[in-house]
PDB file of C-alpha atoms in Angstrom:
ATOM      1  CA  MET A 275     105.808 114.849  85.007  1.00  0.00           C
ATOM      2  CA  GLY A 276     106.223 111.350  86.335  1.00  0.00           C
ATOM      3  CA  PHE A 277     105.982 107.630  85.547  1.00  0.00           C
ATOM      4  CA  ILE A 278     103.188 105.810  86.975  1.00  0.00           C
ATOM      5  CA  VAL A 279     103.819 101.992  87.108  1.00  0.00           C
ATOM      6  CA  ASP A 280     101.683  99.016  88.167  1.00  0.00           C
ATOM      7  CA  ARG A 281     104.502  97.094  89.876  1.00  0.00           C
ATOM      8  CA  TYR A 282     106.458  99.714  92.044  1.00  0.00           C
ATOM      9  CA  PRO A 283     109.131  97.264  93.654  1.00  0.00           C
ATOM     10  CA  GLU A 284     109.905  95.717  90.284  1.00  0.00           C
ATOM     11  CA  ALA A 285     110.251  99.059  88.424  1.00  0.00           C
ATOM     12  CA  TYR A 286     112.578 100.273  91.171  1.00  0.00           C
ATOM     13  CA  ASP A 287     114.784  97.067  90.755  1.00  0.00           C
ATOM     14  CA  VAL A 288     114.877  97.323  86.921  1.00  0.00           C
ATOM     15  CA  LEU A 289     115.923 101.006  86.938  1.00  0.00           C
ATOM     16  CA  SER A 290     118.303 100.672  89.821  1.00  0.00           C
ATOM     17  CA  SER A 291     119.994  97.698  88.064  1.00  0.00           C
ATOM     18  CA  LYS A 292     120.507  99.943  84.974  1.00  0.00           C
ATOM     19  CA  GLY A 293     122.249 102.541  87.097  1.00  0.00           C
ATOM     20  CA  TYR A 294     119.545 105.139  87.329  1.00  0.00           C
ATOM     21  CA  SER A 295     119.746 107.492  90.354  1.00  0.00           C
ATOM     22  CA  LEU A 296     116.762 106.778  92.485  1.00  0.00           C
ATOM     23  CA  HIS A 297     115.678 108.259  95.833  1.00  0.00           C
ATOM     24  CA  LYS A 298     112.819 106.789  97.798  1.00  0.00           C
ATOM     25  CA  SER A 299     110.398 108.933  99.589  1.00  0.00           C
ATOM     26  CA  GLN A 300     106.875 108.394 101.195  1.00  0.00           C
ATOM     27  CA  SER A 301     105.119 109.350  97.920  1.00  0.00           C
ATOM     28  CA  GLY A 302     107.278 107.309  95.509  1.00  0.00           C
ATOM     29  CA  ILE A 303     110.593 107.478  93.916  1.00  0.00           C
ATOM     30  CA  GLU A 304     112.467 110.421  92.654  1.00  0.00           C
ATOM     31  CA  LEU A 305     114.266 109.575  89.450  1.00  0.00           C
ATOM     32  CA  THR A 306     117.026 111.714  88.141  1.00  0.00           C
ATOM     33  CA  ILE A 307     116.976 112.123  84.337  1.00  0.00           C
ATOM     34  CA  THR A 308     120.022 113.859  82.729  1.00  0.00           C
ATOM     35  CA  ARG A 309     119.046 113.515  79.077  1.00  0.00           C
ATOM     36  CA  PRO A 310     115.674 113.941  77.471  1.00  0.00           C
ATOM     37  CA  GLU A 311     116.234 110.584  75.615  1.00  0.00           C
ATOM     38  CA  GLN A 312     116.156 108.868  78.957  1.00  0.00           C
ATOM     39  CA  ILE A 313     112.360 109.176  79.146  1.00  0.00           C
ATOM     40  CA  CYS A 314     111.996 106.823  76.135  1.00  0.00           C
ATOM     41  CA  GLU A 315     114.701 104.567  77.526  1.00  0.00           C
ATOM     42  CA  ILE A 316     112.923 104.215  80.864  1.00  0.00           C
ATOM     43  CA  ASP A 317     109.660 103.577  79.220  1.00  0.00           C
ATOM     44  CA  SER A 318     111.145 100.853  77.028  1.00  0.00           C
ATOM     45  CA  LEU A 319     113.035  99.242  80.048  1.00  0.00           C
ATOM     46  CA  LEU A 320     109.866  99.064  82.063  1.00  0.00           C
ATOM     47  CA  ARG A 321     107.842  97.712  79.263  1.00  0.00           C
ATOM     48  CA  LEU A 322     110.390  95.125  78.497  1.00  0.00           C
ATOM     49  CA  ALA A 323     110.136  93.969  82.120  1.00  0.00           C
ATOM     50  CA  ASN A 324     106.190  93.562  81.576  1.00  0.00           C
ATOM     51  CA  ILE A 325     105.567  96.583  83.902  1.00  0.00           C
ATOM     52  CA  ARG A 326     102.741  98.865  82.724  1.00  0.00           C
ATOM     53  CA  VAL A 327     103.940 102.334  82.727  1.00  0.00           C
ATOM     54  CA  LEU A 328     102.308 105.655  82.033  1.00  0.00           C
ATOM     55  CA  PHE A 329     104.388 109.014  81.580  1.00  0.00           C
ATOM     56  CA  THR A 330     102.047 111.687  82.674  1.00  0.00           C
ATOM     57  CA  ASP A 331     101.598 115.008  84.466  1.00  0.00           C
ATOM     58  CA  ILE A 332     101.300 114.114  88.105  1.00  0.00           C
ATOM     59  CA  ALA A 333     100.806 117.798  89.382  1.00  0.00           C
ATOM     60  CA  ASP A 334      97.093 117.304  89.821  1.00  0.00           C
ATOM     61  CA  THR A 335      97.845 114.804  92.511  1.00  0.00           C
ATOM     62  CA  ILE A 336      99.865 117.322  94.552  1.00  0.00           C
ATOM     63  CA  TYR A 337      98.077 119.820  96.784  1.00  0.00           C
ATOM     64  CA  GLN A 338      98.210 123.432  95.254  1.00  0.00           C
ATOM     65  CA  ALA A 339      97.391 126.318  97.657  1.00  0.00           C
TER      66      ALA A 339
END
């Protein structure tokens, strides 16, 4: 599962400023979630910053052999 956002740099800044553990990679950002409630919190934070966000299954974008 993952968050897809329309403004990647701004999303990184918003989440980083709120203390979320973020790790950049070539394919995106790995976000560490420690509580299930954080999914809704993250969604709300991004929407409040006027960042379009979709929480979805991203496994179809990963090559599966």
